[in-house]
């Protein structure tokens, strides 16, 4: 494992320096030098126009995985109160696409207690096979039980790709499963593709606070595991399909878990569900005060939308932190996102850039939000929003005629 | 009891900007900080120490300048600090990182020669990588239970803990489990205190950061650094801003009308 510069080839052009996200390369005396900050990510290797940077991986006597023995794509479902999390349906849609490229089966894996009568419902979502592991205790989620069952199933059946929702639950068991199997795992992916030749899964995800995107692959081993951000892929159209159902009754022993669930608390207040909202109207510093936030709520009501807020709006207590959109809040991908009085700091953009359509209303015409917005209105939101509400009502009235 | 806190030195991401001309990250003047949630981890460890006899040990893996982050942890009140630093660790994905951390924790436990209970605290995720994987992978390697996304924590007795784990927007699950355990914490668990002046002086004059390399950990090179990683970065790119950016013009009424028209064309209405 090492990175080195071929001084004879290096022209000192500096394109490697610009490509490096870590500040791990410098030009000294017209030649590139690797610094201690280098993370061996290889971005410079690709950026170098004269092929002067060489990244070598030492080969050790590691037990090699026979990649050809692994076939098929699995989606692991997560559930709560006997309802499967939406991200599983989204993953079935994407999984079907990937399975068709690889010409393999798509399998849905459910660990639960009360799904016998619901399995048929999944035959509409592109799946070829369901593995249903049934046990009373699996009504709830237990880290150690999920890890045990999944590693056993994966070791036996050898799927080449495993997709899991990047929820607090998926991100709890996926790393442990990956570790137990010594498998590569990529977190919180927002893009998935297949390199048809190598059958490698190309996993794209934001990194560095969402400032850059990285495409990750797991070329030397199987399975390839990824957690995938909810709300990125669409739930597929319903089409009935013949499916095979494998039901496994599983008997756990007491020693299988040392944890116990004391209780589950549901917040009394009906909180917002920004992640699943079709339309979100968000307010930022430009709204001006807690009082003024009513106008944001009014626009949201007109559009039957949820209300969001920037970090500043939450910090100033204009709106509860459940409503915060951004890197430190929620990541949302509605069909329509209206940003009102939000300047567009990267930390906010990261949380909403996947929205289908973004509208920005801001009185500062140089606000960075206009670079992300599909439609921008430069103007005082306190005047623009009332006018917009009027117009929307007009459109709605026309539709009902 | 020993309390290990795993910390990561990260760039202060919210300061990072993109140079619009070259489409690259502007790194100049970006400070290196302790990953915010890891700081919450240190704070929690110190709070447990107020109630129980415990030794707080901060561990980090990174280049030699990560020592600064560990000094800050010492200044906050950690008793000892270890920096895993070696070129052989570079390029590690989460599997290889968790392996090196696991080796160091086993070594420290072994060297102490006392049969002590321990807790490992991690920040749920780092602001640069955002993977949230190192904690659970570390717990798996050490074969201990884990509770992730923790917003509230208490020691029940010398043997067990109770923690509130956020698992949905609306739901919190309260879990009880036995020591040793690994927990990963969210920022709402506490507010980290600033180090005191005497804390800072102690961190530099009284306390030490012990450096450990691959040899000191007796690490098998097949499982650390780039070689021990299963995932690799294939490509890094700056995301293109999607689609067109249309600034509407005219009076407020005209712009509102046009926007509604556009949204109709886009089938939003």
XYZ file of C-alpha atoms in Angstrom:
670
model
C 0.000 0.000 0.000
C 1.592 3.200 -1.082
C 1.279 6.232 -3.251
C 4.213 7.679 -5.119
C 5.010 10.342 -7.664
C 7.102 9.596 -10.717
C 9.275 12.724 -10.704
C 10.326 12.184 -14.305
C 6.741 12.344 -15.514
C 5.427 15.003 -13.099
C 5.209 18.421 -14.703
C 4.229 20.233 -11.512
C 0.992 21.390 -13.168
C -0.917 21.236 -9.884
C -4.110 19.601 -11.153
C -3.610 16.944 -8.506
C -3.544 19.602 -5.783
C -6.859 20.983 -6.974
C -8.426 17.522 -7.114
C -7.460 16.524 -3.576
C -10.269 16.850 -1.038
C -7.906 16.285 1.899
C -5.082 18.737 1.253
C -2.826 15.686 0.923
C -0.653 16.814 -1.957
C 1.593 19.858 -2.513
C 3.841 21.212 -5.223
C 7.387 21.767 -4.005
C 10.077 22.773 -6.518
C 7.729 22.043 -9.434
C 7.054 18.479 -8.342
C 4.108 16.984 -6.525
C 4.686 15.715 -2.992
C 2.351 13.610 -0.882
C 1.746 14.990 2.613
C 0.680 13.239 5.783
C -2.917 14.261 5.164
C -3.138 11.934 2.163
C -5.970 9.486 2.605
C -5.047 7.352 -0.431
C -8.433 8.057 -1.994
C -6.953 8.165 -5.487
C -8.696 11.329 -6.683
C -5.315 12.728 -7.798
C -4.487 9.600 -9.795
C -7.442 10.286 -12.019
C -6.770 14.043 -12.158
C -3.140 13.653 -13.259
C -2.883 14.209 -16.991
C 0.543 12.607 -17.362
C -0.014 9.491 -15.263
C 2.722 10.463 -12.832
C 0.889 9.328 -9.692
C 0.952 5.657 -8.868
C -1.252 4.116 -6.194
C -0.261 0.570 -5.335
C -1.973 -1.878 -3.090
C 0.267 -4.488 -1.553
C -0.969 -8.004 -1.934
C -1.053 -10.057 1.201
C -1.984 -13.636 1.750
C -5.574 -12.817 2.453
C -8.225 -15.442 1.998
C -9.764 -14.482 -1.323
C -13.471 -14.532 -1.802
C -14.630 -16.448 -4.883
C -16.732 -13.677 -6.376
C -18.379 -15.949 -8.947
C -20.147 -17.919 -6.204
C -22.251 -14.905 -5.244
C -25.503 -14.275 -7.175
C -28.585 -12.172 -6.729
C -29.733 -8.967 -5.090
C -31.287 -8.753 -1.654
C -33.286 -5.971 -0.092
C -33.633 -6.126 3.684
C -36.941 -4.716 4.928
C -37.389 -2.771 8.127
C -40.720 -2.486 9.887
C -42.469 -0.900 12.792
C -45.929 -1.742 14.067
C -46.268 -4.361 11.307
C -45.753 -1.789 8.579
C -42.807 -2.105 6.212
C -40.749 1.099 5.936
C -41.254 2.890 2.607
C -37.546 2.746 1.807
C -37.903 -1.022 1.229
C -40.324 -0.382 -1.652
C -37.975 2.241 -3.062
C -35.114 -0.245 -2.901
C -37.205 -2.898 -4.648
C -37.692 -0.461 -7.534
C -33.991 0.251 -7.860
C -33.099 -3.347 -7.034
C -35.254 -4.608 -9.938
C -33.350 -2.353 -12.339
C -30.000 -3.586 -11.076
C -31.170 -7.221 -11.067
C -32.238 -6.910 -14.712
C -28.769 -5.627 -15.674
C -27.144 -8.528 -13.836
C -29.855 -11.007 -14.948
C -30.366 -12.287 -11.415
C -33.199 -12.647 -8.920
C -34.393 -9.920 -6.604
C -35.119 -11.103 -3.075
C -36.874 -9.314 -0.239
C -35.880 -10.379 3.252
C -38.255 -9.736 6.148
C -37.512 -10.564 9.764
C -40.802 -10.291 11.589
C -43.666 -11.867 13.442
C -46.939 -10.928 11.783
C -46.366 -10.811 8.044
C -47.932 -14.100 6.869
C -50.955 -12.416 5.351
C -49.085 -9.442 3.950
C -46.470 -11.271 1.895
C -48.651 -11.471 -1.187
C -48.794 -7.676 -1.288
C -45.086 -7.600 -2.146
C -45.642 -9.567 -5.352
C -46.582 -6.213 -6.905
C -43.194 -4.610 -6.452
C -40.891 -6.457 -8.827
C -39.600 -9.027 -6.384
C -38.862 -12.644 -7.443
C -38.634 -14.192 -4.026
C -39.369 -13.416 -0.385
C -37.452 -14.856 2.523
C -39.587 -14.453 5.615
C -37.878 -15.245 8.895
C -40.560 -15.605 11.486
C -40.243 -15.454 15.254
C -42.323 -13.830 17.958
C -39.450 -11.720 19.228
C -38.840 -10.260 15.753
C -41.953 -8.132 16.142
C -39.456 -5.576 17.450
C -35.976 -4.709 16.298
C -32.995 -6.172 18.145
C -29.480 -5.459 16.850
C -27.990 -8.767 17.841
C -30.847 -10.907 16.536
C -30.857 -9.186 13.158
C -27.098 -9.570 12.875
C -27.258 -13.257 13.768
C -30.057 -14.158 11.379
C -28.800 -12.055 8.489
C -25.199 -13.257 8.634
C -26.423 -16.849 8.693
C -28.729 -16.298 5.738
C -26.135 -14.397 3.723
C -23.375 -16.937 4.363
C -25.650 -19.703 3.188
C -27.304 -18.071 0.183
C -24.463 -15.797 -1.014
C -26.190 -12.805 -2.605
C -23.809 -10.490 -4.475
C -25.558 -7.253 -3.476
C -27.442 -6.341 -0.304
C -29.418 -3.092 -0.092
C -30.602 -1.699 3.224
C -32.433 1.537 4.058
C -30.108 4.124 5.613
C -32.366 4.605 8.622
C -31.172 4.516 12.237
C -32.188 0.847 12.215
C -30.489 -0.098 8.940
C -27.399 1.809 9.937
C -27.369 -0.038 13.260
C -27.280 -3.637 11.980
C -25.654 -3.222 8.539
C -22.157 -2.382 9.852
C -22.198 -5.318 12.280
C -23.306 -7.712 9.555
C -20.611 -6.329 7.259
C -17.966 -6.726 9.937
C -18.971 -10.295 10.752
C -18.813 -11.189 7.048
C -15.743 -9.009 6.381
C -17.804 -7.412 3.607
C -17.516 -3.917 2.151
C -20.306 -1.559 3.177
C -21.019 1.904 1.817
C -23.141 4.249 3.916
C -26.084 6.406 2.954
C -25.866 6.053 -0.837
C -27.806 8.404 -3.084
C -26.916 6.731 -6.392
C -26.535 3.086 -7.428
C -25.377 1.621 -10.711
C -23.753 -1.529 -12.052
C -20.529 -1.919 -13.956
C -21.815 -4.696 -16.215
C -18.388 -6.092 -17.013
C -17.138 -6.609 -13.448
C -20.624 -6.825 -11.885
C -19.373 -4.250 -9.381
C -21.966 -2.097 -7.657
C -21.127 1.577 -8.145
C -22.243 3.335 -4.996
C -22.413 7.111 -5.061
C -22.789 9.134 -1.895
C -22.246 12.666 -0.699
C -19.227 13.098 1.518
C -17.369 15.939 3.139
C -20.573 17.501 4.421
C -22.199 17.066 1.029
C -19.620 19.216 -0.721
C -18.336 16.398 -2.865
C -19.679 13.150 -4.215
C -17.731 9.917 -4.070
C -18.403 6.758 -6.037
C -17.336 3.715 -4.037
C -16.940 0.125 -5.147
C -16.084 -3.178 -3.538
C -14.086 -4.851 -6.287
C -12.406 -7.764 -4.538
C -15.040 -9.265 -2.327
C -18.689 -10.155 -1.986
C -21.314 -9.441 -0.883
C -21.359 -5.749 -1.696
C -23.447 -4.003 0.927
C -24.951 -0.536 0.801
C -27.283 1.476 2.970
C -29.393 3.798 0.831
C -30.893 7.106 1.843
C -34.701 7.020 2.065
C -36.595 9.181 -0.403
C -33.992 9.026 -3.166
C -35.512 6.306 -5.327
C -39.175 6.180 -6.265
C -41.566 3.438 -5.253
C -42.135 1.360 -8.416
C -45.473 1.086 -10.238
C -47.492 -1.892 -9.069
C -47.279 -4.898 -11.383
C -48.393 -8.372 -10.327
C -45.697 -11.024 -10.547
C -45.370 -14.679 -9.606
C -43.199 -14.987 -6.557
C -41.612 -17.705 -4.482
C -42.031 -17.469 -0.727
C -39.591 -19.106 1.665
C -40.774 -19.062 5.238
C -38.307 -19.884 7.990
C -39.517 -20.381 11.546
C -36.658 -19.329 13.730
C -36.075 -20.361 17.305
C -33.927 -17.996 19.300
C -32.203 -18.943 22.492
C -32.181 -16.668 25.466
C -28.474 -15.997 25.172
C -28.919 -14.620 21.650
C -29.584 -11.154 23.022
C -28.379 -9.430 26.152
C -30.467 -6.347 25.429
C -34.032 -5.796 26.326
C -36.492 -3.194 25.220
C -37.748 -1.377 28.277
C -40.350 0.629 26.398
C -41.043 2.477 23.197
C -42.012 6.115 23.528
C -44.079 7.760 20.834
C -43.915 11.519 20.969
C -47.344 12.795 21.842
C -47.200 15.757 19.576
C -47.928 14.829 15.995
C -44.623 15.717 14.489
C -43.892 16.646 10.955
C -42.936 14.021 8.489
C -40.660 16.005 6.243
C -39.004 12.933 4.740
C -42.232 11.768 3.172
C -43.701 15.154 2.308
C -44.649 15.860 -1.309
C -44.299 19.598 -0.878
C -42.285 21.545 1.691
C -42.300 25.294 2.336
C -39.258 26.371 4.353
C -38.353 29.632 6.034
C -34.996 31.067 7.041
C -33.484 34.194 8.494
C -35.298 36.380 5.977
C -38.653 35.555 7.560
C -37.642 37.964 10.321
C -39.496 36.759 13.415
C -41.517 33.976 14.984
C -44.650 36.004 14.312
C -43.801 36.259 10.647
C -43.441 32.493 10.339
C -47.243 32.393 10.094
C -46.950 33.472 6.501
C -44.816 30.393 5.754
C -47.435 28.227 7.442
C -50.154 29.899 5.434
C -48.426 29.126 2.147
C -47.876 25.560 3.345
C -51.548 25.166 4.188
C -52.561 26.469 0.768
C -50.325 23.891 -0.878
C -51.166 21.121 1.579
C -47.471 21.112 2.399
C -45.232 20.564 5.404
C -43.304 23.436 6.964
C -39.502 23.351 7.126
C -36.887 25.683 8.506
C -33.210 26.486 8.124
C -30.729 26.047 10.935
C -30.921 29.741 11.757
C -34.719 29.683 12.017
C -34.482 26.757 14.431
C -31.685 28.328 16.455
C -33.694 31.533 16.821
C -36.591 29.427 18.054
C -38.923 30.523 15.300
C -39.727 26.886 14.620
C -39.184 23.514 16.380
C -36.090 21.549 15.536
C -38.180 18.682 14.122
C -38.649 20.960 11.152
C -34.986 21.579 10.412
C -33.812 20.768 6.895
C -30.111 20.383 6.198
C -27.001 18.429 7.014
C -27.720 18.661 10.740
C -31.475 18.282 10.263
C -33.556 16.259 7.838
C -32.686 15.263 4.310
C -35.741 15.750 2.168
C -36.642 15.078 -1.434
C -40.158 16.374 -2.041
C -41.581 17.076 -5.483
C -41.591 20.774 -4.664
C -39.396 22.675 -2.192
C -39.990 26.382 -1.648
C -37.179 28.163 0.205
C -38.294 31.519 1.604
C -35.732 33.916 2.996
C -33.073 31.179 3.020
C -29.662 32.245 1.764
C -28.559 28.753 0.764
C -25.601 27.752 2.941
C -24.154 24.421 1.898
C -25.359 22.814 5.079
C -28.948 23.624 4.050
C -28.487 22.729 0.381
C -27.258 19.259 1.314
C -30.595 18.537 2.936
C -32.848 19.585 0.068
C -30.921 19.458 -3.189
C -32.609 16.226 -4.251
C -36.010 17.869 -4.397
C -37.564 17.580 -7.864
C -38.290 21.288 -8.150
C -36.784 23.990 -6.000
C -38.208 27.503 -5.786
C -36.337 30.289 -3.997
C -37.799 33.539 -2.773
C -35.170 35.937 -1.469
C -34.651 39.658 -1.599
C -30.881 39.346 -2.056
C -30.384 38.602 -5.731
C -26.862 37.306 -5.045
C -27.991 34.729 -2.480
C -26.402 31.342 -3.301
C -29.816 29.660 -3.060
C -30.534 30.932 -6.587
C -27.772 28.658 -7.908
C -29.651 25.636 -6.615
C -33.195 26.818 -7.308
C -34.910 25.948 -10.562
C -37.100 29.023 -10.251
C -36.018 32.134 -8.424
C -38.016 35.164 -7.371
C -36.014 38.149 -6.173
C -38.256 40.059 -3.818
C -39.518 40.554 -0.296
C -41.146 37.308 0.777
C -43.713 39.222 2.825
C -45.063 40.631 -0.413
C -44.353 37.702 -2.719
C -46.001 35.000 -0.605
C -49.431 36.654 -0.295
C -49.455 37.219 -4.028
C -48.400 33.629 -4.630
C -51.120 32.307 -2.331
C -53.701 34.281 -4.280
C -52.412 32.915 -7.567
C -52.331 29.308 -6.336
C -55.921 29.597 -5.158
C -56.863 30.877 -8.588
C -55.180 27.918 -10.308
C -56.885 25.506 -7.913
C -60.263 27.122 -8.597
C -59.796 26.763 -12.353
C -58.958 23.095 -11.942
C -62.163 22.306 -10.139
C -64.313 23.804 -12.843
C -14.360 1.223 35.124
C -12.746 2.372 31.905
C -14.518 4.689 29.506
C -13.072 4.839 26.018
C -14.070 7.728 23.813
C -13.262 7.400 20.113
C -12.765 10.784 18.510
C -11.977 11.942 14.996
C -10.305 15.129 13.889
C -12.326 16.607 11.018
C -12.274 19.781 8.959
C -14.826 22.380 10.071
C -17.095 21.474 7.179
C -19.621 24.268 7.485
C -16.794 26.639 6.534
C -15.950 24.743 3.362
C -16.783 26.541 0.144
C -16.425 25.606 -3.482
C -14.288 27.728 -5.778
C -16.756 28.442 -8.597
C -13.974 28.898 -11.171
C -12.052 25.694 -10.611
C -14.962 23.738 -9.112
C -12.745 22.511 -6.295
C -12.887 22.757 -2.523
C -11.314 25.815 -0.953
C -9.379 24.388 1.941
C -7.377 27.394 3.055
C -8.216 28.649 6.495
C -10.478 25.699 7.333
C -9.826 24.823 10.961
C -9.486 21.230 12.154
C -11.877 20.416 14.963
C -12.981 17.473 17.067
C -15.984 15.960 15.329
C -18.919 17.639 17.151
C -20.753 14.464 18.234
C -17.458 13.016 19.524
C -17.230 16.037 21.810
C -20.645 15.093 23.180
C -19.099 11.659 23.751
C -16.249 13.143 25.796
C -18.734 15.196 27.810
C -20.805 12.108 28.584
C -17.702 10.174 29.672
C -16.753 12.993 32.037
C -20.248 13.049 33.467
C -20.167 9.311 34.171
C -16.809 9.873 35.855
C -18.378 12.386 38.216
C -20.660 9.607 39.491
C -18.405 6.563 39.380
C -14.793 5.731 39.732
C -13.698 5.694 36.144
C -10.791 6.414 33.873
C -11.578 8.335 30.682
C -9.379 7.375 27.747
C -9.563 9.234 24.430
C -8.463 7.406 21.283
C -8.050 8.706 17.769
C -6.626 7.367 14.535
C -5.149 9.857 12.109
C -2.089 11.774 10.977
C 0.249 13.191 13.641
C -1.571 16.533 13.725
C -4.615 14.727 15.174
C -2.660 14.972 18.439
C -4.192 18.433 18.769
C -7.692 16.955 18.972
C -6.527 14.558 21.689
C -4.924 17.414 23.651
C -8.283 19.149 23.545
C -9.932 15.985 24.902
C -7.350 15.937 27.701
C -8.028 19.608 28.385
C -11.735 18.847 28.694
C -10.848 16.300 31.345
C -9.906 12.971 29.747
C -7.237 11.145 31.783
C -5.221 9.556 29.013
C -5.032 9.768 25.236
C -3.822 7.456 22.490
C -3.108 8.368 18.884
C -2.975 5.550 16.361
C -0.731 6.973 13.724
C 1.212 5.199 11.008
C 1.265 5.446 7.216
C 0.149 1.813 7.295
C -3.227 2.958 8.682
C -3.829 5.431 5.840
C -6.625 4.888 3.367
C -8.595 2.764 5.821
C -12.302 2.269 5.212
C -14.548 1.714 8.226
C -13.713 -2.012 8.448
C -9.975 -1.325 8.642
C -10.460 1.659 10.972
C -12.581 -0.322 13.412
C -9.972 -3.112 13.382
C -7.158 -0.752 14.406
C -9.342 0.821 17.113
C -10.314 -2.627 18.414
C -6.647 -3.658 18.627
C -5.795 -0.538 20.611
C -8.662 -1.029 23.068
C -7.701 -4.683 23.593
C -4.106 -3.615 24.178
C -5.026 -0.930 26.709
C -7.338 -3.339 28.565
C -4.645 -5.987 28.524
C -1.916 -3.659 29.746
C -4.028 -2.443 32.661
C -4.029 -6.000 34.082
C -7.198 -5.273 36.012
C -10.381 -7.045 35.091
C -12.490 -3.955 34.637
C -15.855 -3.245 33.093
C -15.765 -0.793 30.235
C -17.920 1.459 28.087
C -16.965 2.718 24.638
C -18.526 5.990 23.516
C -18.467 7.222 19.917
C -20.169 10.124 18.197
C -22.942 8.633 16.037
C -21.319 9.940 12.866
C -18.550 12.253 11.703
C -19.362 15.391 9.749
C -16.836 14.640 7.009
C -17.563 10.991 6.232
C -21.065 10.630 7.711
C -20.876 6.834 7.646
C -21.897 6.033 11.246
C -20.262 2.621 10.699
C -17.091 2.593 12.775
C -18.942 2.342 16.119
C -21.043 -0.731 15.310
C -18.098 -2.400 13.536
C -15.931 -1.824 16.604
C -18.617 -3.300 18.856
C -18.887 -6.316 16.571
C -15.155 -6.938 16.586
C -15.069 -6.761 20.386
C -18.223 -8.913 20.541
C -20.045 -6.507 22.840
C -23.588 -5.111 22.562
C -24.220 -1.684 21.095
C -26.806 1.040 21.310
C -26.582 3.629 18.535
C -28.277 7.040 18.083
C -28.400 7.590 21.844
C -29.936 10.793 23.157
C -30.135 9.914 26.840
C -28.023 7.612 28.942
C -27.798 6.354 32.488
C -25.849 3.726 34.361
C -28.380 1.486 36.036
C -25.869 -0.244 38.257
C -22.297 -1.463 37.903
C -23.402 -4.016 35.427
C -25.938 -2.455 33.108
C -27.037 0.707 31.352
C -30.288 2.177 30.100
C -30.279 4.347 27.001
C -32.804 6.151 24.841
C -32.251 5.447 21.181
C -33.883 7.598 18.501
C -35.055 5.262 15.765
C -37.790 7.194 13.961
C -38.846 10.814 13.848
C -41.676 10.041 16.244
C -40.345 7.064 18.190
C -37.731 6.538 20.832
C -36.868 3.106 22.148
C -35.535 2.682 25.668
C -33.051 -0.171 25.808
C -31.353 -1.839 28.732
C -28.195 -3.819 28.190
C -25.151 -5.162 29.965
C -21.584 -3.932 30.220
C -19.237 -3.912 28.429
C -21.119 -1.927 25.830
C -20.576 0.514 22.988
C -22.879 3.473 22.565
C -22.925 6.106 19.853
C -24.346 9.464 20.872
C -26.321 12.251 19.227
C -25.657 15.931 19.792
C -28.790 16.444 21.918
C -27.425 14.213 24.679
C -25.593 17.114 26.339
C -23.757 20.391 25.814
C -19.980 19.966 25.903
C -18.254 22.362 28.286
C -15.266 24.425 27.280
C -11.973 23.356 28.821
C -10.813 25.424 31.777
C -7.482 27.239 31.706
C -6.000 24.792 34.201
C -7.403 21.948 32.107
C -5.567 23.268 29.072
C -2.313 23.678 30.978
C -2.628 20.133 32.375
C -3.298 18.765 28.913
C 0.038 20.057 27.709
C 2.169 19.857 30.857
C 0.845 16.993 32.958
C -0.853 14.600 30.572
C 0.462 12.613 27.652
C -0.671 11.535 24.229
C 0.721 8.068 23.632
C 1.400 7.274 20.006
C 0.791 3.750 18.785
C 1.890 2.496 15.373
C 0.976 -0.698 13.544
C 3.859 -2.540 15.191
C 2.878 -1.477 18.703
C -0.580 -2.908 18.020
C 0.877 -6.038 16.491
C -1.432 -5.376 13.556
C -1.648 -7.727 10.591
C -1.179 -5.484 7.566
C -3.790 -7.437 5.664
C -6.477 -5.933 7.911
C -5.434 -2.294 8.277
C -5.149 0.733 6.017
C -5.923 0.612 2.328
C -4.999 -3.066 2.035
C -7.380 -4.066 4.809
C -10.256 -2.161 3.232
C -12.944 -3.837 1.162
C -14.380 -0.637 -0.279
C -12.410 1.783 -2.397
C -13.082 5.220 -3.771
C -13.430 4.883 -7.511
C -14.237 8.465 -8.348
C -14.613 11.802 -6.564
C -16.497 14.672 -8.135
C -18.179 17.939 -7.301
C -21.920 17.612 -7.892
C -23.302 19.575 -10.794
C -26.188 21.798 -9.942
C -29.105 20.051 -11.569
C -31.188 21.544 -14.338
C -31.806 25.097 -15.364
C -31.946 28.070 -13.067
C -34.585 30.520 -14.152
C -34.919 33.858 -12.426
C -38.410 35.165 -12.937
C -38.915 38.820 -13.780
C -41.644 41.438 -13.677
C -43.907 42.656 -10.919
C -44.640 40.446 -7.953
C -48.032 39.528 -9.434
C -46.457 38.644 -12.772
C -43.787 36.533 -11.143
C -46.359 34.702 -8.998
C -48.467 33.989 -12.068
C -45.476 32.766 -14.038
C -44.306 30.550 -11.205
C -47.745 28.912 -10.963
C -47.703 28.410 -14.710
C -44.262 26.761 -14.576
C -45.269 24.542 -11.676
C -48.325 23.501 -13.657
C -46.134 22.606 -16.635
C -43.938 20.613 -14.271
C -47.100 18.797 -13.135
C -46.758 19.938 -9.525
C -50.339 21.230 -9.566
